[in-house]
mmCIF file of C-alpha atoms in Angstrom:
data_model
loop_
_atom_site.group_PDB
_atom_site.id
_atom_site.type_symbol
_atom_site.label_atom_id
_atom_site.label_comp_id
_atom_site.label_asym_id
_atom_site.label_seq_id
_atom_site.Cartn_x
_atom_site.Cartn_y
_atom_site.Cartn_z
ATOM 1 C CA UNK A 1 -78.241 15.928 145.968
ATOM 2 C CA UNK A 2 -77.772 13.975 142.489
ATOM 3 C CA UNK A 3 -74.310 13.498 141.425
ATOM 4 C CA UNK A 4 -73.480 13.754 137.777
ATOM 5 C CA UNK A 5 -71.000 11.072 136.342
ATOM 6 C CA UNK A 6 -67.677 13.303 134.900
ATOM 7 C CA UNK A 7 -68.717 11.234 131.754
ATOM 8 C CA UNK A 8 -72.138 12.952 131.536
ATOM 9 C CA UNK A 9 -70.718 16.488 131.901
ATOM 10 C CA UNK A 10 -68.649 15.972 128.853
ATOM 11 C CA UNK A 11 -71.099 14.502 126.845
ATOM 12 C CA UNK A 12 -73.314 17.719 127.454
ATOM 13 C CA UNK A 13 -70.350 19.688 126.161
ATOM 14 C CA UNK A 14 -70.036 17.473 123.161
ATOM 15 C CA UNK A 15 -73.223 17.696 122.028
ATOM 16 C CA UNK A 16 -73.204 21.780 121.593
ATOM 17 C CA UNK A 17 -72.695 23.010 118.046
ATOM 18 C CA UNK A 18 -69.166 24.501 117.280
ATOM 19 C CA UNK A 19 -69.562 27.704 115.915
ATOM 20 C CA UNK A 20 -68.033 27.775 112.162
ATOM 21 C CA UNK A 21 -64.456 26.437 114.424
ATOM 22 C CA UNK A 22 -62.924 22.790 114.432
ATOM 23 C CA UNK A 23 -60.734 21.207 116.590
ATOM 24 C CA UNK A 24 -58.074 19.237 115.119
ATOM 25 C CA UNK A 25 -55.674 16.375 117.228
ATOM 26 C CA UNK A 26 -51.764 16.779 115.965
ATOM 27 C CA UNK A 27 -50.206 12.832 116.426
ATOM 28 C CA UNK A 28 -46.993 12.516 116.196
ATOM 29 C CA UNK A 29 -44.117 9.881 117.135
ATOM 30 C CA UNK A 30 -41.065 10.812 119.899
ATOM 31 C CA UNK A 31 -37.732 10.247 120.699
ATOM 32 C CA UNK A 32 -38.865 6.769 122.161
ATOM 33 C CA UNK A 33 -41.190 5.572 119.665
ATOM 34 C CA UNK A 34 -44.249 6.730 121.425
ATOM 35 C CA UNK A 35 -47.647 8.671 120.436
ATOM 36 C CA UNK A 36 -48.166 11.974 121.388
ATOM 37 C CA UNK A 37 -50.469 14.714 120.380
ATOM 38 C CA UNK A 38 -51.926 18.469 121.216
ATOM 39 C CA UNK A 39 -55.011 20.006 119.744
ATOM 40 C CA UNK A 40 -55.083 23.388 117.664
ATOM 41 C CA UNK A 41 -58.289 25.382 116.970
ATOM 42 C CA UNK A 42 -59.008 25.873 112.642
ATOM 43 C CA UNK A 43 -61.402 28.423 111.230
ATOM 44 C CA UNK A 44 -62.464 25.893 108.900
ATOM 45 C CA UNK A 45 -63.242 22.242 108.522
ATOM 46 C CA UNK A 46 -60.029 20.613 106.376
ATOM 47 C CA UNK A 47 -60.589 18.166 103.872
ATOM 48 C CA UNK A 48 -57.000 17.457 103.290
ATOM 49 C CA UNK A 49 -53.408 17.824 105.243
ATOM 50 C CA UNK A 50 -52.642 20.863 103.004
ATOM 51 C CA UNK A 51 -55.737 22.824 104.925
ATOM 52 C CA UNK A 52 -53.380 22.334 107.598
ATOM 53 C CA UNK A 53 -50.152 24.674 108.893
ATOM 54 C CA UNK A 54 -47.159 23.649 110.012
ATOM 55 C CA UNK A 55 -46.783 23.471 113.457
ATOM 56 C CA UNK A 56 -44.090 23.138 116.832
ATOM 57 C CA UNK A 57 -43.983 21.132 120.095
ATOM 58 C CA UNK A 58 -40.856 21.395 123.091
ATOM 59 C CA UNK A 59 -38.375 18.821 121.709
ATOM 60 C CA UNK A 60 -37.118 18.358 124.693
ATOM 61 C CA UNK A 61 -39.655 17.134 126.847
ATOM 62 C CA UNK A 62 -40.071 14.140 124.240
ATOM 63 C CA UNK A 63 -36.682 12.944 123.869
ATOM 64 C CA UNK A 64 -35.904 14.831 120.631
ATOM 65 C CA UNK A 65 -34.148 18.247 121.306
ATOM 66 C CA UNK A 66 -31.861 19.620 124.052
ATOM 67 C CA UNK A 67 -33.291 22.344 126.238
ATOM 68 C CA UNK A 68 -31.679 25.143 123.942
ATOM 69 C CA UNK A 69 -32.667 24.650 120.930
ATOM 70 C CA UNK A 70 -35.872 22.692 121.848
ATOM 71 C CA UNK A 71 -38.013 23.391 118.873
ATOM 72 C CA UNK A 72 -39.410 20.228 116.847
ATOM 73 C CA UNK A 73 -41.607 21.595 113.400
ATOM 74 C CA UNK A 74 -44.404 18.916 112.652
ATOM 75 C CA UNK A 75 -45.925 18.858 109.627
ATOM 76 C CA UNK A 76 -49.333 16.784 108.729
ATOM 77 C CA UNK A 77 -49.140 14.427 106.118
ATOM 78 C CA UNK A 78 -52.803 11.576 106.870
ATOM 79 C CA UNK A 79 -55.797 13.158 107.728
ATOM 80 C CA UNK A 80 -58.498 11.138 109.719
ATOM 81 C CA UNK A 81 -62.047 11.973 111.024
ATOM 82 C CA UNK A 82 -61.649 12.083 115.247
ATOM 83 C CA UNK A 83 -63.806 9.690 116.646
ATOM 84 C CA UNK A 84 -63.671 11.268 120.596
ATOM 85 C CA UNK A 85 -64.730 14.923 119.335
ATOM 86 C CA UNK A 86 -67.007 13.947 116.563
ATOM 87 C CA UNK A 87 -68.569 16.040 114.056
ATOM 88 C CA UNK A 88 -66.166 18.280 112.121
ATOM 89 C CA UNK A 89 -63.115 17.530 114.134
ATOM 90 C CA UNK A 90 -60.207 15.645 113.169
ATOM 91 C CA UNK A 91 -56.542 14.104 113.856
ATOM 92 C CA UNK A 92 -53.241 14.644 111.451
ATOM 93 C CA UNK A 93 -51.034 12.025 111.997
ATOM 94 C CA UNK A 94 -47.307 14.381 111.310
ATOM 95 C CA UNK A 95 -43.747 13.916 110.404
ATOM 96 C CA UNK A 96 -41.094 15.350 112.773
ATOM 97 C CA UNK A 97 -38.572 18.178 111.453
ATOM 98 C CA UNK A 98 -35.928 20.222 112.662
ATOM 99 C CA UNK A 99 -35.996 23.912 112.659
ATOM 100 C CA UNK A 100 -33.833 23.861 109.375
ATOM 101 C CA UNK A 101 -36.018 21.916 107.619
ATOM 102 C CA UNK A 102 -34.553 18.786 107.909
ATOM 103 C CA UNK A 103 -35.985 15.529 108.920
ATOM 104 C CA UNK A 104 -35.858 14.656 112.568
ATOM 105 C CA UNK A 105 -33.611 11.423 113.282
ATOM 106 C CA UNK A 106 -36.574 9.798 114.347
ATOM 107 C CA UNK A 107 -38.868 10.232 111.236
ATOM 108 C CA UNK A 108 -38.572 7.105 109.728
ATOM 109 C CA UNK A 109 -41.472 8.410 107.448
ATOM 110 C CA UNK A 110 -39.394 10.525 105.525
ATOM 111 C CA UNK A 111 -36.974 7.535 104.180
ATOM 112 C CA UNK A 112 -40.118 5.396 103.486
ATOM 113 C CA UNK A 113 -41.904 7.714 101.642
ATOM 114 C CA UNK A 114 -38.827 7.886 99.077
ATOM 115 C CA UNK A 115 -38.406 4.371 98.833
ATOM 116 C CA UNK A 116 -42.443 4.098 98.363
ATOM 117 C CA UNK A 117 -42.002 6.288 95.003
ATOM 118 C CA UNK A 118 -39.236 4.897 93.800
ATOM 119 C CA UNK A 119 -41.098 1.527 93.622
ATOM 120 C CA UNK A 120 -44.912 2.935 93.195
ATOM 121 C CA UNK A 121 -45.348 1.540 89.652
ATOM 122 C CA UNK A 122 -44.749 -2.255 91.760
ATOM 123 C CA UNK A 123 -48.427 -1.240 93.186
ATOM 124 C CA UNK A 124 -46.847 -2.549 96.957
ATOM 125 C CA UNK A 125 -49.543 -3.808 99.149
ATOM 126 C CA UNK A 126 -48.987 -4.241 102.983
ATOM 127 C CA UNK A 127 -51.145 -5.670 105.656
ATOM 128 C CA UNK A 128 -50.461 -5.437 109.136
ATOM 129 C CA UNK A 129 -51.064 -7.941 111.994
ATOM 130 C CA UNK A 130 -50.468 -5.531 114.943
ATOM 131 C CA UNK A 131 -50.642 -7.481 118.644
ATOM 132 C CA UNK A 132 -50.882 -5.943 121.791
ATOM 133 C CA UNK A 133 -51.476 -6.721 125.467
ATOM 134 C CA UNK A 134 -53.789 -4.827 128.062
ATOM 135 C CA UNK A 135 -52.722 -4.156 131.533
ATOM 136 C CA UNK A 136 -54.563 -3.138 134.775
ATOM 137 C CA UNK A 137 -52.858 -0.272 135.813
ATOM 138 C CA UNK A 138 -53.918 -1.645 140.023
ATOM 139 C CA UNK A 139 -52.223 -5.144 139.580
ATOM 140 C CA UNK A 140 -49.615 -4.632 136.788
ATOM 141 C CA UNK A 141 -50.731 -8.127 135.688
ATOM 142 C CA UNK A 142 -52.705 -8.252 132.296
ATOM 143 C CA UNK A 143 -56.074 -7.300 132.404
ATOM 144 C CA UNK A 144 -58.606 -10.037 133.658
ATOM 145 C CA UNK A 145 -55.725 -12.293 135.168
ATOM 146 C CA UNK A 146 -55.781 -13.243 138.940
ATOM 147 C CA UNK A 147 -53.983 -11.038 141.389
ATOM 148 C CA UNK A 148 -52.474 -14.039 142.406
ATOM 149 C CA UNK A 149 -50.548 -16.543 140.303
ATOM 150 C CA UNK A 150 -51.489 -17.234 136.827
ATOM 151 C CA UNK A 151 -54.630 -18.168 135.175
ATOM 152 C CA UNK A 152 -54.761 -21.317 133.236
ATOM 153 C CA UNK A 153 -51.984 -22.380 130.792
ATOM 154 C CA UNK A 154 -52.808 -21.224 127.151
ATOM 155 C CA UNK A 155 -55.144 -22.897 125.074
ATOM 156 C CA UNK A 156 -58.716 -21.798 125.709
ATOM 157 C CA UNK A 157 -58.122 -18.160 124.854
ATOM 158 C CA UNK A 158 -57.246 -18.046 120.935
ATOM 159 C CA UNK A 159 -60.228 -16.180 119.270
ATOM 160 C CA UNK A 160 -62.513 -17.458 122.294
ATOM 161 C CA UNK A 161 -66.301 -16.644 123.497
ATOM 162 C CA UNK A 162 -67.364 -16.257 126.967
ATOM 163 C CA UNK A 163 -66.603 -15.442 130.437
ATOM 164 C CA UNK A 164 -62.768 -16.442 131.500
ATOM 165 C CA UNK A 165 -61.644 -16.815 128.152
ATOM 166 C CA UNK A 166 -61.852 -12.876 127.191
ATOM 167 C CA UNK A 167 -61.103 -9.975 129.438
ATOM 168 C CA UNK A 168 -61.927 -6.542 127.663
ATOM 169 C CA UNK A 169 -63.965 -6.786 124.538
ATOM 170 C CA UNK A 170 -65.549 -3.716 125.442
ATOM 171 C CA UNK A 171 -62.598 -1.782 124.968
ATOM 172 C CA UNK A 172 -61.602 -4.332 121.695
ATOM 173 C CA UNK A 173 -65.050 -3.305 119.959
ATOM 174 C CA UNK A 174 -65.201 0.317 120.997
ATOM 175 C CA UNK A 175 -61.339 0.577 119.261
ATOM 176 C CA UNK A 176 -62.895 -1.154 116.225
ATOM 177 C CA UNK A 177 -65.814 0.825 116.166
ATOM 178 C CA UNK A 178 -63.160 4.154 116.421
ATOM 179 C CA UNK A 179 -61.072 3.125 113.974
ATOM 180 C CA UNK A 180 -64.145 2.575 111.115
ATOM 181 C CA UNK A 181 -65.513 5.923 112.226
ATOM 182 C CA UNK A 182 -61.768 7.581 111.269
ATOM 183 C CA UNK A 183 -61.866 5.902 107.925
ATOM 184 C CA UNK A 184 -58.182 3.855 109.355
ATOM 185 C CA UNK A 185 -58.620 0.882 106.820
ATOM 186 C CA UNK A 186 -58.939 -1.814 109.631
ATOM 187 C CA UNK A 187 -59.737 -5.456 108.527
ATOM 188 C CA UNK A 188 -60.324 -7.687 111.672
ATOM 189 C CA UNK A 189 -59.505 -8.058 115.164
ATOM 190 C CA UNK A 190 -59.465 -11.445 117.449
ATOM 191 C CA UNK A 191 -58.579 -12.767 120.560
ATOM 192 C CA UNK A 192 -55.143 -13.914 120.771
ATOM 193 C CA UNK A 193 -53.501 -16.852 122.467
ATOM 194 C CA UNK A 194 -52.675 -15.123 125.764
ATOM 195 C CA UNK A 195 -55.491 -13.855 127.917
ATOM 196 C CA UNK A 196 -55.384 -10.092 127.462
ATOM 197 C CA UNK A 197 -53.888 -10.218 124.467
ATOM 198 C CA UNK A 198 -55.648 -9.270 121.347
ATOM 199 C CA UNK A 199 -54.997 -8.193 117.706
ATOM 200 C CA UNK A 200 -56.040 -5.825 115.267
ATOM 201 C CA UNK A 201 -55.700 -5.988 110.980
ATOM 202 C CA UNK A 202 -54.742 -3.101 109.074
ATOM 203 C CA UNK A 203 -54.622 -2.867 105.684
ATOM 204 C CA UNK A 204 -54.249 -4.093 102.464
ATOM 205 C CA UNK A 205 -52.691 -0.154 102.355
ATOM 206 C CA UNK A 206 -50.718 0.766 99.431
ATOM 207 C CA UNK A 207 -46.703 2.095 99.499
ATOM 208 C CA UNK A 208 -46.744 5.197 102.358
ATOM 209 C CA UNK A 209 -50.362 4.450 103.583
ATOM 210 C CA UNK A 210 -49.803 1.527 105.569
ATOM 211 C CA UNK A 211 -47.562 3.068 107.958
ATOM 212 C CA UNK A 212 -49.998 5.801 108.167
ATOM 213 C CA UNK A 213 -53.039 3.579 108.713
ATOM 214 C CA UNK A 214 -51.524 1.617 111.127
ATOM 215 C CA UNK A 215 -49.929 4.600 113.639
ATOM 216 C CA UNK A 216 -53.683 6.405 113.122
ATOM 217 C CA UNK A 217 -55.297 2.808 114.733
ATOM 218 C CA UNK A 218 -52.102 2.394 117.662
ATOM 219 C CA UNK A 219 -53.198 6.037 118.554
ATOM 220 C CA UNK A 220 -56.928 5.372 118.785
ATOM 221 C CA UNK A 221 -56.242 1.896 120.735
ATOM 222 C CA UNK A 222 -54.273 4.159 123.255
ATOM 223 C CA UNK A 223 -57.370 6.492 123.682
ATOM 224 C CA UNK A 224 -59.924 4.647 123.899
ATOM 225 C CA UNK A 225 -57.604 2.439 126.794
ATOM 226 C CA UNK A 226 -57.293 5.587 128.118
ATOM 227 C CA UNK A 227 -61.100 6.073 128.422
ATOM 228 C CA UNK A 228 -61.138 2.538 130.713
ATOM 229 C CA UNK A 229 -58.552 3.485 132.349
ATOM 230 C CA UNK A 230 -56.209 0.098 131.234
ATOM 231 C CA UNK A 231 -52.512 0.738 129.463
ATOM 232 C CA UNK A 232 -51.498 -0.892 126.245
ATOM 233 C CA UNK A 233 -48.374 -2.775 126.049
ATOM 234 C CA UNK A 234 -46.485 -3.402 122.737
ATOM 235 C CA UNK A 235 -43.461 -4.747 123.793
ATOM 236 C CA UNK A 236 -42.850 -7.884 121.851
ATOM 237 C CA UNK A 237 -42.638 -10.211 125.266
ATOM 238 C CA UNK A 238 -44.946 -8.497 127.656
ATOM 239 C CA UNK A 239 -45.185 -11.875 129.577
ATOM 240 C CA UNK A 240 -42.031 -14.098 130.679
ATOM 241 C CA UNK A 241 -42.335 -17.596 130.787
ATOM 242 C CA UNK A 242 -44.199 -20.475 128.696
ATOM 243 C CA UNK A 243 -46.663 -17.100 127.072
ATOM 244 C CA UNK A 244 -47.104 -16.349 123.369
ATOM 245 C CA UNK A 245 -45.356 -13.388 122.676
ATOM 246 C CA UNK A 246 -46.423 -10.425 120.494
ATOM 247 C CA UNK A 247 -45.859 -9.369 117.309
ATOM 248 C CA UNK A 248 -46.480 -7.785 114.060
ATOM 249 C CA UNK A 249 -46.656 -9.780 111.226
ATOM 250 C CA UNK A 250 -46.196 -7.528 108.095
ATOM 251 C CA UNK A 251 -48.149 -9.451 104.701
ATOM 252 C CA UNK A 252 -46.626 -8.087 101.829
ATOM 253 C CA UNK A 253 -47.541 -8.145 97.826
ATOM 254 C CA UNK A 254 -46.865 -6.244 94.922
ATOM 255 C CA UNK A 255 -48.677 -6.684 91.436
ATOM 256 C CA UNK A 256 -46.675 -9.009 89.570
ATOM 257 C CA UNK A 257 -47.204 -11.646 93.155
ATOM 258 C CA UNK A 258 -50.947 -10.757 92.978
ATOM 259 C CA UNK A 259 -51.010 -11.605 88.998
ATOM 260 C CA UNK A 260 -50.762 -15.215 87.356
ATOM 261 C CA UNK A 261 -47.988 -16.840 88.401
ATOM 262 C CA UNK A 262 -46.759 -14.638 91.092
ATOM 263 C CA UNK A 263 -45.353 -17.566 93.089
ATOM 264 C CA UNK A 264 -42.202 -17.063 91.157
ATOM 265 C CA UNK A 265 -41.831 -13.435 92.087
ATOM 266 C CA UNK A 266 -43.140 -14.127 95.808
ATOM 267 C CA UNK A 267 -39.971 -16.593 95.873
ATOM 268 C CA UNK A 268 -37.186 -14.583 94.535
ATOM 269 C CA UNK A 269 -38.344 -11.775 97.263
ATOM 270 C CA UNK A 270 -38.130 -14.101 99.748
ATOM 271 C CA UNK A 271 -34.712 -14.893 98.507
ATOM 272 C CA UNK A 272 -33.348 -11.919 98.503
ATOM 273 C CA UNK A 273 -35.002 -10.819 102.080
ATOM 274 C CA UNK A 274 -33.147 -14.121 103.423
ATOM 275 C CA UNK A 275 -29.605 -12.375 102.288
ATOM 276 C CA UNK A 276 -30.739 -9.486 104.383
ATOM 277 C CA UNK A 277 -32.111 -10.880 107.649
ATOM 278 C CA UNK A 278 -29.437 -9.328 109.955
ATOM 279 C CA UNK A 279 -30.281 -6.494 108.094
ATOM 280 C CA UNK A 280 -33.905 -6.793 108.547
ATOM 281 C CA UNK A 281 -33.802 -7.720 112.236
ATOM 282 C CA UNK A 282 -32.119 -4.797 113.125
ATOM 283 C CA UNK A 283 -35.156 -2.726 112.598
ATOM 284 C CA UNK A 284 -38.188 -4.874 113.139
ATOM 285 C CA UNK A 285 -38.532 -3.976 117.069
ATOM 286 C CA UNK A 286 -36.632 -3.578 120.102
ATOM 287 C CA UNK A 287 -36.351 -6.746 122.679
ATOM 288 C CA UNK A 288 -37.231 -9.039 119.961
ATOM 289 C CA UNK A 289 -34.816 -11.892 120.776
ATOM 290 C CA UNK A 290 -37.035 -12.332 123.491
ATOM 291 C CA UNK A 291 -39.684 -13.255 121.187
ATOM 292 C CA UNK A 292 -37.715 -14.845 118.604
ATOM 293 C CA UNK A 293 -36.835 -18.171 120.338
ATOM 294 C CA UNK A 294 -38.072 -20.778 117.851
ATOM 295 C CA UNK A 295 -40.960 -21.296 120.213
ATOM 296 C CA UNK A 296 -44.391 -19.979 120.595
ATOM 297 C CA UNK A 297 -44.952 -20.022 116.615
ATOM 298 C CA UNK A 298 -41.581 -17.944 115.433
ATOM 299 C CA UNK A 299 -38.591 -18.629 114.128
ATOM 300 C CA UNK A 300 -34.958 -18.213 115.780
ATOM 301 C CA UNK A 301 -33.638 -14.979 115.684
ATOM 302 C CA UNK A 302 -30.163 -16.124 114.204
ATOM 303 C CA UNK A 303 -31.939 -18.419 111.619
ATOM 304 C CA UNK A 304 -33.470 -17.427 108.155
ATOM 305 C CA UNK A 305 -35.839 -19.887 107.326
ATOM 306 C CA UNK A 306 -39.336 -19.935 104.785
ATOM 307 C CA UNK A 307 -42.254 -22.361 104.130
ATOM 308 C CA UNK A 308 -46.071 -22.667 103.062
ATOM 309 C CA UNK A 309 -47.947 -22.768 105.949
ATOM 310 C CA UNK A 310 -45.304 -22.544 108.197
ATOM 311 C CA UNK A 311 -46.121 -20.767 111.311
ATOM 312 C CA UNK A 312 -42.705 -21.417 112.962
ATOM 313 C CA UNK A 313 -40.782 -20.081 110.114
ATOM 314 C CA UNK A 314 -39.421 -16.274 109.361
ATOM 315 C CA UNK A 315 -41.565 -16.073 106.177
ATOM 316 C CA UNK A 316 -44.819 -17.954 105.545
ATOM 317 C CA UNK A 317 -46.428 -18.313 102.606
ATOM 318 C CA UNK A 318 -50.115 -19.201 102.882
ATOM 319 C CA UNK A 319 -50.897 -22.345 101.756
ATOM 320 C CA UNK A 320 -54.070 -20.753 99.278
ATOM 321 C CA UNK A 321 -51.254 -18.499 97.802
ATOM 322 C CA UNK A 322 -49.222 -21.577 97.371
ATOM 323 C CA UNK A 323 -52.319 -23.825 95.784
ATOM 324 C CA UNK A 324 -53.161 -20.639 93.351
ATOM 325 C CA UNK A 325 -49.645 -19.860 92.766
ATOM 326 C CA UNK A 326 -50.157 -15.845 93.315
ATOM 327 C CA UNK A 327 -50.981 -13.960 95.778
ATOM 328 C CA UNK A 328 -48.232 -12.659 98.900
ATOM 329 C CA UNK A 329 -46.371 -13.484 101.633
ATOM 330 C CA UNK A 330 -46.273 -13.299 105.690
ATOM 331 C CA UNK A 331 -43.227 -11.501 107.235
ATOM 332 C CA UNK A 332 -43.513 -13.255 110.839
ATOM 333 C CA UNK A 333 -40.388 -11.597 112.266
ATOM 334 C CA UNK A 334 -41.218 -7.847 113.090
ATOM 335 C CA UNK A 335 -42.178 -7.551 117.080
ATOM 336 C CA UNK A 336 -45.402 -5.575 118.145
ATOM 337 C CA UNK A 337 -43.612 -2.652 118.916
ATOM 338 C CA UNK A 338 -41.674 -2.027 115.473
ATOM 339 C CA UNK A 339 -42.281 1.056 113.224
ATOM 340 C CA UNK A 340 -44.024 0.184 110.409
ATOM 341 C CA UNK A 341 -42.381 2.637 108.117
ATOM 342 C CA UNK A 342 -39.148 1.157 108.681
ATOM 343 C CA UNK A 343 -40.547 -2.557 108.354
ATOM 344 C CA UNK A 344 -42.194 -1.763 104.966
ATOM 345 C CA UNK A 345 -39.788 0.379 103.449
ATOM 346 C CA UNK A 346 -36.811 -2.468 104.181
ATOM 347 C CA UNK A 347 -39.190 -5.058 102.811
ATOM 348 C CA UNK A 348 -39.996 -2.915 99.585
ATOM 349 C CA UNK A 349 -35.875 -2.303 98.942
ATOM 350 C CA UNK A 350 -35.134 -5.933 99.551
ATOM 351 C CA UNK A 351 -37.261 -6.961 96.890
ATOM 352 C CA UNK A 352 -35.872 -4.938 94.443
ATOM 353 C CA UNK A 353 -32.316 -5.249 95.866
ATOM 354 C CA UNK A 354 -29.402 -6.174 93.388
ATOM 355 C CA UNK A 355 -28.146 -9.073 95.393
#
């Protein structure tokens, strides 16, 4: 007798017509910084987040609400095409609230978004560098690496080609491929300087957006893993040892930098993010001091420091933007698994700080 893959029986499923229904993925962030999501059933197809109720998920079982009074309300604020379902379907990406209405200590959305207005006639542009590591679930060990000892020192693996330089492209290109399909405003990805490691480029996103853009692609980078069965890891030093670590390197403009001599304003932001760096560090990722060493391309945690084309300092500015004299700047310090709303709103407030 023939045996059918589970992969083809879904596919079969997939490809029947939805009758006048649509299935739309809720996303939202826990108690511990992680994705999850649960589907609801809409009589019709929405075209924007206020086509979409209000909805409710068991607090408690996400590290957000005793047992109680376990409600959490989510509410959808980015609405993106769902890749997995296709046709009609969609995914919200939604802000956490309390049952009185209030935000939920975790929604760092809610903060951002104010600061986001406050400064929207700046015209703030982000872009996101988001690294990440893949793991085999069977070895614990990084995708593609020996189950025994350590491949070969780093070197070879930085945006490489071929067999035992890159482990998991498939999964790499199928993200990117998920991510265009959603409309997420995704730039680039490469190979990064560990093996297994990778990145992804989100943006340029304007004020709230970016956050939004980049939480839509970490959620479609954990499904499609899912698919191949291999686990994403974020955390800022997923490797000990002489190994690159990960992070997120947050490029930041607004339109006086991106005008004729922007350098100026690029350099007073700077300035006054340098009089902030505890400040700053305190929300740009958990475990980043072991990241933050001064080696492996970054700066010391305790240390402010800036330069063109400096890839071991906090800030970098690129060395076009300093030949043109306009243009933006590189955060360097944020870790891989920091929340971008927090990164950009702190940036934003800084450079408009009265220090």
């Amino acid at each position: 007798m023939a045996v059918v893959s589970n992969s083809a029986i879904l596919s079969k499923y997939l490809a029947l017509e939805q009758k006048g229904q649509v299935q739309v993925e809720y996303v939202w962030i826990d108690g511990f910084s992680q994705l999850r999501s649960k589907t609801k059933t809409v009589d019709k197809v929405p075209t924007s987040v206020s086509d979409l109720s209000e909805w409710n998920y068991d607090g408690s079982s996400t590290g957000q609400a005793e047992g109680h009074d376990s409600d959490v309300l989510i509410q959808p604020v980015a609405l993106f095409s769902d890749p997995f379902r296709g046709g009609d379907n969609k995914f919200v990406i939604c802000e956490t609230f309390n049952p009185d209405g209030t935000p939920h200590k975790s929604n760092y959305r809610f903060e951002c978004e104010k600061i986001m207005t406050l400064y929207a006639d700046s015209k703030p542009w982000f872009g996101i560098e988001q690294e990440y590591m893949l793991f085999d679930p069977e070895t614990n060990k990084p995708y593609g690496w020996p189950k025994h000892g350590f491949p070969e020192p780093q070197g070879k693996y930085y945006c490489g080609v071929g067999a035992g330089k890159i482990f998991g492209r498939d999964i790499i290109e199928a993200h990117y491929r998920a991510c265009l399909y959603a409309g997420v405003n995704i730039s680039g990805v490469n190979a990064e300087v560990a093996p297994g490691q990778f990145e992804f480029q989100v943006g340029p996103c304007e004020g709230i957006s970016m956050g939004d853009h980049l939480w839509a692609a970490r959620y479609l980078l954990e499904r499609v893993s899912e698919d191949f069965g291999i686990v994403v890891s974020i955390h800022p030093k997923p490797i000990k040892g002489d190994w690159n670590g990960a992070g997120c390197h947050t490029n930041f403009s607004t339109e006086e930098m991106r005008n004729e001599g922007g350098l100026a304003a690029i350099e007073k932001s700077i300035q006054k993010i340098g009089k902030r760096h505890a400040a700053h560090i305190a929300v740009y990722g958990e475990d980043n001091d072991q990241r933050l060493t001064g080696r492996h391309e970054t700066g010391r945690i305790d240390q402010f420091s800036y330069g063109v084309a400096n890839r071991g300092a906090s800030i970098r500015i690129p060395r076009h933007v300093g030949k043109e004299g306009k243009g933006y700047f590189e955060d360097r310090r944020p870790a891989s698994n920091m929340d971008p709303y927090r990164v950009t709103a702190i940036i934003l407030e800084s450079t408009f700080a009265d220090i």
